[in-house]
Amino acid sequence: MEKIEVIFKKEEIQKKIKELGALISKDYGDEEIVLVCNLKGAFIFLADLCRYITSPTSIDFIATTSYKGTETTGDVRIIKDLKMDVKGKHLLLVEDIVDTGFTLDYTVKYLWLHKPKSIRICTLLDKRCKRKVELDLDYIGFEIEDRFVVGYGLDYNERYRELDYIGELIL
Ligand code: 5GP
């Protein structure tokens, strides 16, 4: 039977996101930021993060796919593109988790084709020990070990996204 062992509780997550929001607001000041949410995993993180940012923001969504079950396939595809024209704008890519880095590397290269002024990355979770592509992450919530996690937007075969905590899925 599937079991979930709590790693980060709701309060811990909210405290961290508040800190990230303050840091981002300080860095961007009055400059407008386009928050680009990578669907589906980052949708809850984005919803909370955007409310802790005091700089002017607008929001758009992109969707990529590469995971099947608990394994990355390395074969990244964009399945939904941005709707806004982001030429000359500051983009902040909001990610749920960076694992091998293949998804993010591909997404950032793809986003540059839209000719933004800048691209920074904000991820809630960083599985650094699994990294296969070197990437500069600008804002990181928590670093985690090699565990398959669910909750707070993250799924296992489309389940558990609604949990207000993050936990390890034990199969
Ligand atoms: P990467 O391309 O960096 O290997 O994988 C990034 C994507 O894989 C994330 O956006 C996320 O959708 C998925 N992913 C990676 N690790 C986990 C995990 O521990 N749990 C869940 N639910 N998804 C993960």
Short mmCIF file of C-alpha atoms and ligand atoms in Angstrom, two decimals:
data_model
loop_
_atom_site.label_atom_id
_atom_site.label_comp_id
_atom_site.label_asym_id
_atom_site.label_seq_id
_atom_site.Cartn_x
_atom_site.Cartn_y
_atom_site.Cartn_z
CA MET A 1 0.00 0.00 0.00
CA GLU A 2 1.19 3.58 -0.73
CA LYS A 3 2.26 5.62 2.28
CA ILE A 4 3.44 9.23 2.59
CA GLU A 5 6.05 10.26 5.15
CA VAL A 6 5.90 13.98 5.90
CA ILE A 7 9.10 15.93 5.11
CA PHE A 8 7.92 19.57 5.13
CA LYS A 9 4.80 20.61 7.01
CA LYS A 10 2.38 23.29 5.81
CA GLU A 11 3.75 25.94 8.24
CA GLU A 12 7.37 25.31 7.22
CA ILE A 13 6.48 25.62 3.54
CA GLN A 14 4.57 28.86 4.07
CA LYS A 15 7.42 30.37 6.11
CA LYS A 16 9.91 29.51 3.37
CA ILE A 17 7.73 30.93 0.61
CA LYS A 18 7.28 34.16 2.56
CA GLU A 19 11.10 34.44 2.78
CA LEU A 20 11.47 33.75 -0.95
CA GLY A 21 8.82 36.37 -1.74
CA ALA A 22 10.65 38.97 0.36
CA LEU A 23 13.98 38.17 -1.33
CA ILE A 24 12.48 38.38 -4.81
CA SER A 25 10.69 41.66 -3.99
CA LYS A 26 13.96 43.13 -2.70
CA ASP A 27 15.88 42.06 -5.83
CA TYR A 28 13.36 43.32 -8.39
CA GLY A 29 12.05 46.37 -6.49
CA ASP A 30 9.58 48.26 -8.72
CA GLU A 31 10.52 46.34 -11.88
CA GLU A 32 7.75 44.22 -13.35
CA ILE A 33 8.21 40.46 -13.24
CA VAL A 34 6.44 37.91 -15.40
CA LEU A 35 6.06 34.83 -13.24
CA VAL A 36 6.16 31.81 -15.52
CA CYS A 37 4.67 28.78 -13.85
CA ASN A 38 5.72 25.38 -15.07
CA LEU A 39 2.56 23.27 -15.01
CA LYS A 40 1.30 21.31 -13.43
CA GLY A 41 3.57 20.75 -10.43
CA ALA A 42 4.29 24.42 -9.60
CA PHE A 43 0.71 25.74 -9.61
CA ILE A 44 0.20 25.76 -5.84
CA PHE A 45 3.69 27.16 -5.20
CA LEU A 46 3.03 29.96 -7.70
CA ALA A 47 -0.34 30.76 -6.10
CA ASP A 48 1.29 31.26 -2.70
CA LEU A 49 4.52 32.85 -3.95
CA CYS A 50 2.82 35.56 -6.04
CA ARG A 51 0.96 36.76 -2.94
CA TYR A 52 4.23 37.29 -1.06
CA ILE A 53 5.85 39.34 -3.85
CA THR A 54 5.38 43.11 -3.60
CA SER A 55 6.95 43.96 -7.01
CA PRO A 56 4.43 44.32 -9.87
CA THR A 57 3.81 40.89 -11.39
CA SER A 58 1.93 39.25 -14.21
CA ILE A 59 1.49 35.52 -14.61
CA ASP A 60 1.69 33.09 -17.47
CA PHE A 61 1.93 29.32 -17.79
CA ILE A 62 4.07 26.88 -19.69
CA ALA A 63 3.82 23.10 -19.57
CA THR A 64 6.50 20.51 -20.14
CA THR A 65 6.49 16.79 -19.83
CA SER A 66 9.24 14.26 -19.18
CA TYR A 67 8.20 12.12 -16.20
CA LYS A 68 6.37 8.82 -16.21
CA GLY A 69 5.55 7.45 -12.73
CA THR A 70 8.66 8.05 -10.62
CA GLU A 71 11.24 8.05 -13.45
CA THR A 72 12.51 10.90 -15.62
CA THR A 73 12.64 10.08 -19.33
CA GLY A 74 15.06 12.85 -20.35
CA ASP A 75 12.88 13.43 -23.39
CA VAL A 76 11.49 16.88 -22.56
CA ARG A 77 8.66 18.38 -24.57
CA ILE A 78 6.79 21.70 -24.39
CA ILE A 79 3.11 20.85 -24.39
CA LYS A 80 1.81 24.36 -23.66
CA ASP A 81 3.51 27.61 -24.63
CA LEU A 82 3.23 31.11 -23.10
CA LYS A 83 0.24 33.26 -24.05
CA MET A 84 1.81 36.63 -23.29
CA ASP A 85 4.35 38.47 -25.39
CA VAL A 86 7.31 38.52 -22.99
CA LYS A 87 9.80 40.26 -25.28
CA GLY A 88 11.95 42.64 -23.23
CA LYS A 89 10.43 41.51 -19.91
CA HIS A 90 11.96 40.01 -16.78
CA LEU A 91 10.89 36.38 -16.48
CA LEU A 92 10.96 34.43 -13.25
CA LEU A 93 10.46 30.76 -13.95
CA VAL A 94 8.66 29.12 -11.05
CA GLU A 95 9.43 25.42 -10.66
CA ASP A 96 8.22 22.76 -8.25
CA ILE A 97 11.40 20.68 -8.22
CA VAL A 98 14.68 20.41 -10.09
CA ASP A 99 15.99 16.85 -10.34
CA THR A 100 18.33 15.94 -13.23
CA GLY A 101 17.86 19.48 -14.58
CA PHE A 102 16.90 18.30 -18.08
CA THR A 103 13.43 19.86 -17.90
CA LEU A 104 14.67 23.20 -16.64
CA ASP A 105 17.61 23.39 -19.03
CA TYR A 106 15.31 22.75 -21.98
CA THR A 107 12.64 25.16 -20.69
CA VAL A 108 15.10 28.04 -20.12
CA LYS A 109 16.62 27.61 -23.60
CA TYR A 110 13.11 27.57 -25.03
CA LEU A 111 12.06 30.69 -23.10
CA TRP A 112 15.05 32.65 -24.45
CA LEU A 113 13.49 32.24 -27.93
CA HIS A 114 10.77 34.63 -26.70
CA LYS A 115 13.51 37.32 -26.29
CA PRO A 116 12.91 38.31 -22.65
CA LYS A 117 15.20 40.85 -20.96
CA SER A 118 16.22 38.37 -18.26
CA ILE A 119 15.38 34.91 -16.94
CA ARG A 120 15.78 33.84 -13.33
CA ILE A 121 14.73 30.60 -11.72
CA CYS A 122 12.87 30.00 -8.50
CA THR A 123 12.37 26.42 -7.38
CA LEU A 124 10.68 25.19 -4.24
CA LEU A 125 12.71 21.98 -4.10
CA ASP A 126 16.22 21.17 -5.30
CA LYS A 127 17.31 17.52 -5.62
CA ARG A 128 20.90 18.61 -6.23
CA CYS A 129 22.40 15.13 -5.75
CA LYS A 130 20.61 13.96 -8.90
CA ARG A 131 21.76 16.78 -11.18
CA LYS A 132 23.03 15.85 -14.66
CA VAL A 133 22.97 19.36 -16.20
CA GLU A 134 24.72 22.30 -14.51
CA LEU A 135 22.26 25.11 -13.83
CA ASP A 136 22.26 28.35 -11.86
CA LEU A 137 19.24 28.45 -9.59
CA ASP A 138 18.52 31.95 -8.27
CA TYR A 139 16.00 31.17 -5.52
CA ILE A 140 15.75 27.81 -3.78
CA GLY A 141 13.23 26.78 -1.14
CA PHE A 142 14.57 23.50 0.23
CA GLU A 143 17.33 21.14 -0.83
CA ILE A 144 16.27 17.49 -0.59
CA GLU A 145 17.89 14.10 -0.90
CA ASP A 146 17.08 11.54 -3.55
CA ARG A 147 13.51 10.78 -2.50
CA PHE A 148 10.36 10.77 -4.59
CA VAL A 149 8.14 13.43 -3.08
CA VAL A 150 4.49 14.31 -3.48
CA GLY A 151 2.09 16.97 -2.22
CA TYR A 152 1.85 20.75 -2.49
CA GLY A 153 1.36 20.47 -6.27
CA LEU A 154 3.63 17.46 -6.84
CA ASP A 155 1.95 14.28 -8.03
CA TYR A 156 2.37 10.57 -8.41
CA ASN A 157 0.39 9.59 -11.50
CA GLU A 158 -1.76 12.72 -11.02
CA ARG A 159 -2.55 12.05 -7.36
CA TYR A 160 -1.63 13.86 -4.11
CA ARG A 161 -1.28 17.37 -5.61
CA GLU A 162 -3.84 18.76 -3.14
CA LEU A 163 -1.87 17.92 0.02
CA ASP A 164 -0.81 21.02 1.97
CA TYR A 165 2.46 19.33 3.01
CA ILE A 166 5.32 17.63 1.13
CA GLY A 167 6.13 14.03 1.85
CA GLU A 168 8.04 11.05 0.55
CA LEU A 169 5.97 8.51 -1.31
CA ILE A 170 6.67 5.00 -0.04
CA LEU A 171 5.49 2.40 -2.53
P1 5GP B 1 14.20 16.87 -14.15
O1 5GP B 1 14.06 17.13 -15.61
O2 5GP B 1 14.93 17.96 -13.41
O3 5GP B 1 14.82 15.52 -13.91
O4 5GP B 1 12.76 16.72 -13.56
C1 5GP B 1 11.96 17.79 -13.24
C2 5GP B 1 10.51 17.41 -13.22
O5 5GP B 1 10.33 16.05 -12.82
C3 5GP B 1 9.77 18.23 -12.17
O6 5GP B 1 9.24 19.41 -12.71
C4 5GP B 1 8.71 17.27 -11.67
O7 5GP B 1 7.57 17.36 -12.48
C5 5GP B 1 9.33 15.90 -11.85
N1 5GP B 1 9.96 15.38 -10.60
C6 5GP B 1 11.28 15.27 -10.30
N2 5GP B 1 11.46 14.76 -9.07
C7 5GP B 1 10.23 14.55 -8.59
C8 5GP B 1 9.73 14.04 -7.33
O8 5GP B 1 10.46 13.70 -6.38
N3 5GP B 1 8.37 14.00 -7.20
C9 5GP B 1 7.51 14.37 -8.17
N4 5GP B 1 6.21 14.26 -7.93
N5 5GP B 1 7.93 14.85 -9.37
C10 5GP B 1 9.27 14.94 -9.55
#
